[in-house]
Short mmCIF file of C-alpha atoms and ligand atoms in Angstrom, two decimals:
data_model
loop_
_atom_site.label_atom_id
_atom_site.label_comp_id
_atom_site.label_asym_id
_atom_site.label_seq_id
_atom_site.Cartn_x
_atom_site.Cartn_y
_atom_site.Cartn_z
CA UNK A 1 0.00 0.00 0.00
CA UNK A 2 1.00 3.96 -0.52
CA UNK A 3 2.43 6.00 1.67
CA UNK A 4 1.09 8.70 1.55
CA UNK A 5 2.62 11.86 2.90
CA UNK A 6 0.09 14.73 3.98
CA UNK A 7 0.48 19.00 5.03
CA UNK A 8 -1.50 20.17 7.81
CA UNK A 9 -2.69 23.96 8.25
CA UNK A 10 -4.27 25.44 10.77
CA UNK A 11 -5.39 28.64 11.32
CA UNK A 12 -8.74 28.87 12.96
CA UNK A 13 -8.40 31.02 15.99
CA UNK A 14 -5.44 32.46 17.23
CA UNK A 15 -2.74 29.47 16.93
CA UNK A 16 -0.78 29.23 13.43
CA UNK A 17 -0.34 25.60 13.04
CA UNK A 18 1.63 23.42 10.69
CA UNK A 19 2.51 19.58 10.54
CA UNK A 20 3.53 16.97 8.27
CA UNK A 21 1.82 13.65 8.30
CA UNK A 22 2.78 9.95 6.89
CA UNK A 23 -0.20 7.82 6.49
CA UNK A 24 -0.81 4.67 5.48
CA UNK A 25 -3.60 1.56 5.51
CA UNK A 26 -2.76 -1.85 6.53
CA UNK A 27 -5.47 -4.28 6.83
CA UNK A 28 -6.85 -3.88 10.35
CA UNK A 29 -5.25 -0.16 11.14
CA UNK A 30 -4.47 3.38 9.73
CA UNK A 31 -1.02 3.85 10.39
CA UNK A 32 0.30 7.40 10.85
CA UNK A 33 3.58 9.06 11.77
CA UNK A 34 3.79 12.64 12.74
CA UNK A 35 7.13 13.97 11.02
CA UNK A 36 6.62 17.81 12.75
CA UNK A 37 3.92 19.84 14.72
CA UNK A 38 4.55 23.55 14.81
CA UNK A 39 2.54 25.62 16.48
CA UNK A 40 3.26 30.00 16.67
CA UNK A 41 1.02 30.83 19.68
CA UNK A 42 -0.43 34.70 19.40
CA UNK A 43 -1.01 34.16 23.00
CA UNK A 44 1.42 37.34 23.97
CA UNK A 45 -0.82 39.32 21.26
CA UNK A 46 -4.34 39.19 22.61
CA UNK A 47 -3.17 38.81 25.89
CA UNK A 48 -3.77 42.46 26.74
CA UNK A 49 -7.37 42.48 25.31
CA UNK A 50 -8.51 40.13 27.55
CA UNK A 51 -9.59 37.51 24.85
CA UNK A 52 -8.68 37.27 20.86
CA UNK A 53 -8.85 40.37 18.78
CA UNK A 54 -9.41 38.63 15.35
CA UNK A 55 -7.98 41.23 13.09
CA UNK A 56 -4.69 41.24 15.08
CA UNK A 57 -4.94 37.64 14.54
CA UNK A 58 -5.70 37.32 11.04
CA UNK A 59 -2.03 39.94 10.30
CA UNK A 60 -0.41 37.54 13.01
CA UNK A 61 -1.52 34.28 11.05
CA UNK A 62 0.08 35.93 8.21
CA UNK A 63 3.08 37.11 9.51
CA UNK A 64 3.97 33.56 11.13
CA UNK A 65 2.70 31.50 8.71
CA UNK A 66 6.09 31.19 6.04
CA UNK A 67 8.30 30.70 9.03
CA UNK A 68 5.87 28.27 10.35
CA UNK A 69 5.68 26.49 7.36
CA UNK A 70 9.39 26.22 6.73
CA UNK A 71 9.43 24.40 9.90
CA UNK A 72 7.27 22.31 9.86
CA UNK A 73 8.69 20.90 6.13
CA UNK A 74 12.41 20.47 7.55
CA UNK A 75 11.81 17.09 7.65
CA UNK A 76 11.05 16.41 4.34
CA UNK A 77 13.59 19.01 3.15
CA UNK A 78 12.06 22.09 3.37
CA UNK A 79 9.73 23.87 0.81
CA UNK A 80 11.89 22.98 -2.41
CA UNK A 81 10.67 19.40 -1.87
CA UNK A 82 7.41 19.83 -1.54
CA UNK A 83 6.40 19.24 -4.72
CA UNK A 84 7.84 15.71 -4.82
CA UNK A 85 7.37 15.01 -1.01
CA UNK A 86 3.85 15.97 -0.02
CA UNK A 87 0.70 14.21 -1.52
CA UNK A 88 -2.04 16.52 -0.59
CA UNK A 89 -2.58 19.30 1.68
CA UNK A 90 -5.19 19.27 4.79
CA UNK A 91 -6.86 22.79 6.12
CA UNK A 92 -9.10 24.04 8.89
CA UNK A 93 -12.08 25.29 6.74
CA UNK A 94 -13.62 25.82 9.69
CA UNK A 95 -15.40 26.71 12.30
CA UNK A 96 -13.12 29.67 14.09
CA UNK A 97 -12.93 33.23 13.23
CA UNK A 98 -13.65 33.99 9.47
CA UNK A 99 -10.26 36.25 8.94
CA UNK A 100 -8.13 33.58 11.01
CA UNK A 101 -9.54 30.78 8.89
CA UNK A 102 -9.10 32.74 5.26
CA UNK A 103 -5.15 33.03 6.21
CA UNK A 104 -5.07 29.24 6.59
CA UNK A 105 -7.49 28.26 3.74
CA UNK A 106 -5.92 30.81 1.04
CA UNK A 107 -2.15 29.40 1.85
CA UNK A 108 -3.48 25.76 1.14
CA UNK A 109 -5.10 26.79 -1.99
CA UNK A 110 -1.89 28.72 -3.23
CA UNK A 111 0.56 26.05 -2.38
CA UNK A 112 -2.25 23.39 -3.76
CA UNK A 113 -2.22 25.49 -7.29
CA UNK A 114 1.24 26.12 -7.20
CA UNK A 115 2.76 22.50 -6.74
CA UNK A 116 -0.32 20.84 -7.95
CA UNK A 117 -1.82 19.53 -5.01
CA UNK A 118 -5.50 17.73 -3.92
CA UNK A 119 -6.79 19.31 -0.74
CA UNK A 120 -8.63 18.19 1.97
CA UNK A 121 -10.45 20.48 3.85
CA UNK A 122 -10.70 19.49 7.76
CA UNK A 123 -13.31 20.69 10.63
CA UNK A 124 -11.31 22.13 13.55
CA UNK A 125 -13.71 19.52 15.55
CA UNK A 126 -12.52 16.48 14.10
CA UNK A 127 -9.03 17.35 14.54
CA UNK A 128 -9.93 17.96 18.37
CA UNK A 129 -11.51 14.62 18.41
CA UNK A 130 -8.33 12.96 16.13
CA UNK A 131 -5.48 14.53 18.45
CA UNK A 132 -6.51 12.00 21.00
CA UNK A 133 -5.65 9.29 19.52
CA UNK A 134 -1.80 10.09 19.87
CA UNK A 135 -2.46 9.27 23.01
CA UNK A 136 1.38 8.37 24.90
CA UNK A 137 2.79 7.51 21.63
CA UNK A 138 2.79 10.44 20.52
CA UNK A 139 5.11 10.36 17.40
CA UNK A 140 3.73 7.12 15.72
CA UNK A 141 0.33 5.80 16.12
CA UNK A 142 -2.15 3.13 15.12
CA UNK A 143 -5.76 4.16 14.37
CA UNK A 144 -8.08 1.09 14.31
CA UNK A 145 -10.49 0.83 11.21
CA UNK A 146 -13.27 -1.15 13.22
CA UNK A 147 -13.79 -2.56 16.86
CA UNK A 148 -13.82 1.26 18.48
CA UNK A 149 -16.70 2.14 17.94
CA UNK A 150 -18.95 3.57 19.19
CA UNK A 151 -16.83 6.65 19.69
CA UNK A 152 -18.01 9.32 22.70
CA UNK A 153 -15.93 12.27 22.30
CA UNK A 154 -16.29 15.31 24.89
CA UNK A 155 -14.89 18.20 22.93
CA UNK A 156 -13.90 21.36 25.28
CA UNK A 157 -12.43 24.32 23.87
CA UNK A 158 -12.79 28.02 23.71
CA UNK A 159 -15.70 28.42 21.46
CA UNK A 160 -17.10 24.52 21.81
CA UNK A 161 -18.13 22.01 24.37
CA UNK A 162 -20.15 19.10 22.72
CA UNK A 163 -20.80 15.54 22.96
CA UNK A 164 -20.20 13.45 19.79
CA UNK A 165 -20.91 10.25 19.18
CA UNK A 166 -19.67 8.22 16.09
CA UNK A 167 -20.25 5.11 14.83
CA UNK A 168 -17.86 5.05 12.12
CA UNK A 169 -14.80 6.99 10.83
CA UNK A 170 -15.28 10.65 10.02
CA UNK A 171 -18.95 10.47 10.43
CA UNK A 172 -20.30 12.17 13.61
CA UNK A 173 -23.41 13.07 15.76
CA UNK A 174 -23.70 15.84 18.01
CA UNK A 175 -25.91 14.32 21.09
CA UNK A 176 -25.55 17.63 23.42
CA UNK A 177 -23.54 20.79 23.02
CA UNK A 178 -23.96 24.38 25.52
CA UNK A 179 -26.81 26.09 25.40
CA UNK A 180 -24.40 29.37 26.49
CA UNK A 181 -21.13 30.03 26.94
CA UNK A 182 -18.35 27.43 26.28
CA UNK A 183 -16.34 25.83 29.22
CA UNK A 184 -12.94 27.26 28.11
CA UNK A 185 -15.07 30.56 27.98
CA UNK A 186 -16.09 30.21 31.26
CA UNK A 187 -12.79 29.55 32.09
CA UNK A 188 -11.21 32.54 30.57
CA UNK A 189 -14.29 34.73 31.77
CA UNK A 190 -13.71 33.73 35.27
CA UNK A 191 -10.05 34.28 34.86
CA UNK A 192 -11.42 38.13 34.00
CA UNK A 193 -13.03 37.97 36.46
CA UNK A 194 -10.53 37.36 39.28
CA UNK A 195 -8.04 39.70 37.30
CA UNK A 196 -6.07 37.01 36.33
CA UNK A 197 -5.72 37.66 32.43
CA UNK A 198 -6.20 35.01 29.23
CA UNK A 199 -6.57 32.27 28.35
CA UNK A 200 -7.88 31.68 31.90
CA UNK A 201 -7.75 28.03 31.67
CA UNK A 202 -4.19 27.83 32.38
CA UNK A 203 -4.04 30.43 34.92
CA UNK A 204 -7.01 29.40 36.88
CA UNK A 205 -5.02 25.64 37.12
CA UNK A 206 -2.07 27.38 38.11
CA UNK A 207 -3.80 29.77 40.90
CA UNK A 208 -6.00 26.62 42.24
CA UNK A 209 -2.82 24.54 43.20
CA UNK A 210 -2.70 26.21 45.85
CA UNK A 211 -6.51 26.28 46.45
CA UNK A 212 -9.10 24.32 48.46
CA UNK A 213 -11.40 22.97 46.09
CA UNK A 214 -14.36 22.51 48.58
CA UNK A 215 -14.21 25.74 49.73
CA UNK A 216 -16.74 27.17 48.08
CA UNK A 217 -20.31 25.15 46.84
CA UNK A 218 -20.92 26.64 43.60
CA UNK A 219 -23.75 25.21 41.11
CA UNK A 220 -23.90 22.22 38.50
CA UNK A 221 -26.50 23.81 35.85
CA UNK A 222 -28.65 21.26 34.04
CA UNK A 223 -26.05 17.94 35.53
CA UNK A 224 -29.70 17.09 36.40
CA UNK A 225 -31.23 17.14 33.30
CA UNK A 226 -32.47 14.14 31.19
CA UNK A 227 -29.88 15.52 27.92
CA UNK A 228 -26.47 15.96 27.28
CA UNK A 229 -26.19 19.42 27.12
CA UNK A 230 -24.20 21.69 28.86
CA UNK A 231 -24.52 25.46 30.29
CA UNK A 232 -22.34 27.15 31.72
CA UNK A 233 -23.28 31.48 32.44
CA UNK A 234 -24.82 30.49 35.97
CA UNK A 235 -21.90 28.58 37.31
CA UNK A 236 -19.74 32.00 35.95
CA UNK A 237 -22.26 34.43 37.90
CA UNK A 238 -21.93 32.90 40.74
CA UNK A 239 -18.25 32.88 41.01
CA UNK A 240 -19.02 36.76 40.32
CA UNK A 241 -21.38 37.01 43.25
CA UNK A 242 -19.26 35.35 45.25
CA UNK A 243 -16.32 38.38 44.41
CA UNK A 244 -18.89 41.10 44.50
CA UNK A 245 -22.78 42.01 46.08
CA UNK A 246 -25.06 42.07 42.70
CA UNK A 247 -27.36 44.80 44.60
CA UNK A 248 -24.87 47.03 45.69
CA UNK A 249 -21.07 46.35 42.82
CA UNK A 250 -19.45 46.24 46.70
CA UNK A 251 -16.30 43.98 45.97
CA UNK A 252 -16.66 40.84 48.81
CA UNK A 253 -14.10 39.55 50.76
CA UNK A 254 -13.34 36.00 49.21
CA UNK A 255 -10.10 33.67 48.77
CA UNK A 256 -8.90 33.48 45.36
CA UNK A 257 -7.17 30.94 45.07
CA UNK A 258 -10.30 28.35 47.09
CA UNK A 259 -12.89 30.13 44.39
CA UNK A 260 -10.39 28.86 41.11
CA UNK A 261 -10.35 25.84 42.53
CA UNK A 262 -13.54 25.10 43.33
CA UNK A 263 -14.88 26.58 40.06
CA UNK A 264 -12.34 23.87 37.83
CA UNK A 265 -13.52 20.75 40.15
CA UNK A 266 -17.18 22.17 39.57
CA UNK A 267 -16.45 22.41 35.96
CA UNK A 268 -14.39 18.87 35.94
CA UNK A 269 -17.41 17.76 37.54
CA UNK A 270 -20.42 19.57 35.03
CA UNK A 271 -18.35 18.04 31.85
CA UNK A 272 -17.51 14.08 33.81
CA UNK A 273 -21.75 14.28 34.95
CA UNK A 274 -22.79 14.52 31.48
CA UNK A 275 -20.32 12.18 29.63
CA UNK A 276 -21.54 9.53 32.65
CA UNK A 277 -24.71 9.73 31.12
CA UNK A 278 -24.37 9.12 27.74
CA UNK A 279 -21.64 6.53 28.54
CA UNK A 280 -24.74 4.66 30.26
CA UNK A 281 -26.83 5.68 27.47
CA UNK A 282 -24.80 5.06 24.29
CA UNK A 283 -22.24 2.04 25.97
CA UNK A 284 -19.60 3.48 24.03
CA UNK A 285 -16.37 1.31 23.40
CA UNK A 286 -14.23 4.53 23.39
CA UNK A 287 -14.47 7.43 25.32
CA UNK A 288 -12.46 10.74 24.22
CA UNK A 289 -11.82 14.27 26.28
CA UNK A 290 -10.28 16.61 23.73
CA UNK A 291 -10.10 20.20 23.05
CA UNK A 292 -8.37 22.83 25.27
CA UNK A 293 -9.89 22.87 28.31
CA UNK A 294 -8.93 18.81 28.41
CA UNK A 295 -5.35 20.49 29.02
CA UNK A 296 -6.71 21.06 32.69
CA UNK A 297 -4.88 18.15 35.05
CA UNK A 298 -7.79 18.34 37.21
CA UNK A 299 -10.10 17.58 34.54
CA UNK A 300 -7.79 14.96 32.63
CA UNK A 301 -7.80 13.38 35.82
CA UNK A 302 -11.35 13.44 37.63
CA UNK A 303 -12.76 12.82 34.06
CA UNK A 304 -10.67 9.35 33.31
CA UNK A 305 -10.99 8.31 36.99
CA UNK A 306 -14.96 9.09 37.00
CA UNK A 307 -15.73 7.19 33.49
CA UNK A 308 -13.55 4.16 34.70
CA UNK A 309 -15.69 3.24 37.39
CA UNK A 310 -18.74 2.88 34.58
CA UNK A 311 -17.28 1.33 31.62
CA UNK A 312 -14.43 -0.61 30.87
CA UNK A 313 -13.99 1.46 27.26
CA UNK A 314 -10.80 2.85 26.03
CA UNK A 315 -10.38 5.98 27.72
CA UNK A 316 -8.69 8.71 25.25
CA UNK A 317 -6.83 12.51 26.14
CA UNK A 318 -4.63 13.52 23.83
CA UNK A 319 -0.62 14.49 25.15
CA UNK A 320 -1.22 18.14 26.81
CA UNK A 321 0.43 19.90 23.89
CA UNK A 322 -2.11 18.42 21.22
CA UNK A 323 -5.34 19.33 23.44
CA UNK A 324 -4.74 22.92 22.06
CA UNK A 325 -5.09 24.13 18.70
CA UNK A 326 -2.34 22.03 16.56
CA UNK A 327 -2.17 20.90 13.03
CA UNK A 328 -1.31 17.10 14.15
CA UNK A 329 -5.14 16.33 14.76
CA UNK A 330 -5.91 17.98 11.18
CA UNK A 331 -3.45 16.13 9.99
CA UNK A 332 -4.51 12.77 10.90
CA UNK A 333 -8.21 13.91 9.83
CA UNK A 334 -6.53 14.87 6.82
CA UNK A 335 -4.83 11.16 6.55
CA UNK A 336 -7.72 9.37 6.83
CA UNK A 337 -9.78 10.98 4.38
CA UNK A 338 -6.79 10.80 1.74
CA UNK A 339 -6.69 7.41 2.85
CA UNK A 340 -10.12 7.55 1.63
CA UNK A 341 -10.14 9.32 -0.98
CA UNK A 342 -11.99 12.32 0.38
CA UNK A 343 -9.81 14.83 -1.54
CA UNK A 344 -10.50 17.68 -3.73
CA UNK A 345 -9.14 20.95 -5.42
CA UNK A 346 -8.32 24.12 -4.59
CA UNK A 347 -11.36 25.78 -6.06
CA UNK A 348 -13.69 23.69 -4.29
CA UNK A 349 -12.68 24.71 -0.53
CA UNK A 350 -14.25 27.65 1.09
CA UNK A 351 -13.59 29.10 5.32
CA UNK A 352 -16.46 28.69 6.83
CA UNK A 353 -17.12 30.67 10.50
CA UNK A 354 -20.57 28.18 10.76
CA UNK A 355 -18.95 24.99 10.14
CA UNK A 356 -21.29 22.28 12.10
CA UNK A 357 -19.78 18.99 12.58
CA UNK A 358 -22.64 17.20 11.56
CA UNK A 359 -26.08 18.65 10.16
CA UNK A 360 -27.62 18.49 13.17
CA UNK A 361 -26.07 21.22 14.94
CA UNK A 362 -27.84 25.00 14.95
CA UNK A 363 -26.30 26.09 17.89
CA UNK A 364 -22.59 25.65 17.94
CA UNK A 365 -20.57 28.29 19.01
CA UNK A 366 -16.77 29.43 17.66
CA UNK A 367 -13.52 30.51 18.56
CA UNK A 368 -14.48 33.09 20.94
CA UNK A 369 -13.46 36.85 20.30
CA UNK A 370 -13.38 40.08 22.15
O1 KG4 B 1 -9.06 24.19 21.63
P1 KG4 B 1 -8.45 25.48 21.98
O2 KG4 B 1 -6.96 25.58 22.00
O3 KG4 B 1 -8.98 26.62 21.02
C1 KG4 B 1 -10.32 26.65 20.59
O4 KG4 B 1 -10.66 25.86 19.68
O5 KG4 B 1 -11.06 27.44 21.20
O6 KG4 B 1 -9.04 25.88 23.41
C2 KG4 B 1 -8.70 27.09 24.02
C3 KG4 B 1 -9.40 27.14 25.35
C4 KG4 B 1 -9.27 28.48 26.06
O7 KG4 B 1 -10.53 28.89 26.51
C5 KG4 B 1 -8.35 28.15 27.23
O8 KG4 B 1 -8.59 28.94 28.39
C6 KG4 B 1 -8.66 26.70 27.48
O9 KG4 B 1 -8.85 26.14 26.21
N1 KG4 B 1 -7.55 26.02 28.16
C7 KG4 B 1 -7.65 25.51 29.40
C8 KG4 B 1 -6.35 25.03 29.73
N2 KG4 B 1 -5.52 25.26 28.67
C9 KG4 B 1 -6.29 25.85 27.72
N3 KG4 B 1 -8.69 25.43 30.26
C10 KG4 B 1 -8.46 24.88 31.46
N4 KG4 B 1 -7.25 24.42 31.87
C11 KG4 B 1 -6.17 24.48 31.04
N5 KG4 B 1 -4.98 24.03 31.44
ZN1 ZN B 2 -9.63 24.33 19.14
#
């Protein structure tokens, strides 16, 4: 069989991403081997808006993105081999920010023109869902056509948190999503909230080592609800009213670091509540925590000790580094679909801000801007 050798790009929020990708099918497995993963954060950019300022980031994708690129093809032998190495080229289409996405899409479909190139355009999702099956390895990893399945993925991130389910390769079901604000949202909003600065999901892990996580009882909105959706604005008010009266703006006297950590075991335990009932539902024989937020030890944690007392399914989280935006998960989506055959040309690939996963989702939310 063909090895076949694949570019990633991605561009979708505020990370400039770029990977190369071998890929190849044996009889019972996809076999891939990631040959780079860059990643140019713009964290140090937006950090002083509080949140992602997406024309900043659309000039930032461009500025990074050659240098990025020439990295991330060293190990085929930089751009001049391109044209023999690299089989097709894999994008973010979408969903993010529409001027983030454009930088990525419009440097696939120039290189794809230039050298001649299929394309395969990749939802930012699915690459969420795909990083976690690099699991420990890491570097080289076996994807298993059959016997997975069903697939539950939790996807957490800055603009999404959703419950998938998948019977097959590639195909996918949204079963719940939020209803408001994302959990990496309400991570970076309560971040703003206790002055801490973005992304808050990081800083709020940092500042609750040193926290009591039962210090404060904060709510679990809709855990008790017969659905697997999510919502997340109350449990962010209330850290607020804990910091300040709502009648009178007076600030409160409170204990930071006990209020970020019990608001990430409350979230941990919002996001584990939810899977648990759709692992009972769906008896899934995989169960996946990607995106961002699944960055968060406490959650990585709580989450994969909570599910193993219910099922005895494979229990995915990507490597912390490829929970985050990264071009290795678009990669592999990219793989697989060269692998089947899902390829196209330039012309036909379009950004889209409103990219569902599947069709049956109205009410997804994106990258989240200021
Ligand atoms: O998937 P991602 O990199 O970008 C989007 O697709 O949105 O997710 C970014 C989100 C941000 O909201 C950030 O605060 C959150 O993931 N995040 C974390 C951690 N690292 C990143 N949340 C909690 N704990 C972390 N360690
Ligand atoms: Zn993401």
């Amino acid at each position: 069989m063909k090895k076949f050798t694949i570019l990633a790009i991605e561009t979708s929020c505020d990370e400039t991403a770029a990977g190369v990708i071998e890929a190849k099918k044996t009889a019972a497995n996809f076999e891939l081997r990631v040959l780079s993963n860059v990643v140019a954060s713009q964290i140090e950019i937006h950090k002083k808006w509080g949140g992602v300022y997406p024309e900043l980031a659309s000039r930032a994708h461009l500025e990074a993105m050659i240098p990025v690129l020439e990295e991330a093809l060293e190990p085929i032998g930089g751009t001049k081999k391109l044209a023999d190495s690299i089989d097709a080229i894999a994008v973010t289409v979408g969903p993010g920010l529409i001027g983030s996405l454009l930088m990525g899409v419009e440097t696939a479909q120039i290189l794809a023109t230039y050298y001649k190139k299929p394309v395969v355009p990749v939802n930012h999702l699915e690459g969420h869902i795909y990083a976690s099956f690099t699991g420990k390895l890491k570097n080289s990893l076996k994807i298993a056509k059959t016997g997975i399945f069903p697939v539950l993925a939790l996807i957490v991130s800055g603009g999404h948190t959703s419950l998938v389910l998948m019977e097959k390769h590639l195909k996918y079901k949204t079963i719940g999503q939020t209803l408001d604000d994302a959990a990496g949202e309400a991570f970076d909003k309560v971040a703003r909230i206790l002055g801490l600065g973005y992304p808050g999901g990081p800083l709020i892990e940092k500042l609750a080592e040193g926290g009591n996580e039962n210090a404060y009882e904060l709510p679990l909105p809709m855990v008790k609800q017969d659905n697997y959706d999510f919502s997340f604005s109350g449990l962010k008010t209330a850290v607020l009213y804990t910091t300040k009266n709502p009648a009178t703006g007076k600030m409160k006297k409170y204990h930071k670091a006990d209020l970020a950590a019990s608001f990430q075991k409350t979230v941990s335990q919002i996001l584990t509540q939810k899977t648990i009932r759709a692992v009972k539902d769906f008896k899934p024989k995989t169960v996946i925590l990607s995106g961002g937020v699944s960055a968060n030890s406490h959650l990585r944690s709580f989450f994969e000790r909570e599910i193993r007392k219910i099922t005895e399914a494979q229990i995915l989280i990507p490597p912390k580094n490829l929970s985050t935006d990264n071009a290795v998960g678009i990669g592999l989506v990219g793989a697989l679909k060269l692998l089947k055959d899902k390829k196209t040309s330039w012309d036909k690939i379009k950004a889209q801000d409103n990219f569902p996963i599947d069709t049956s989702t109205a009410r997804l939310r994106y990258c989240r801007s200021v």
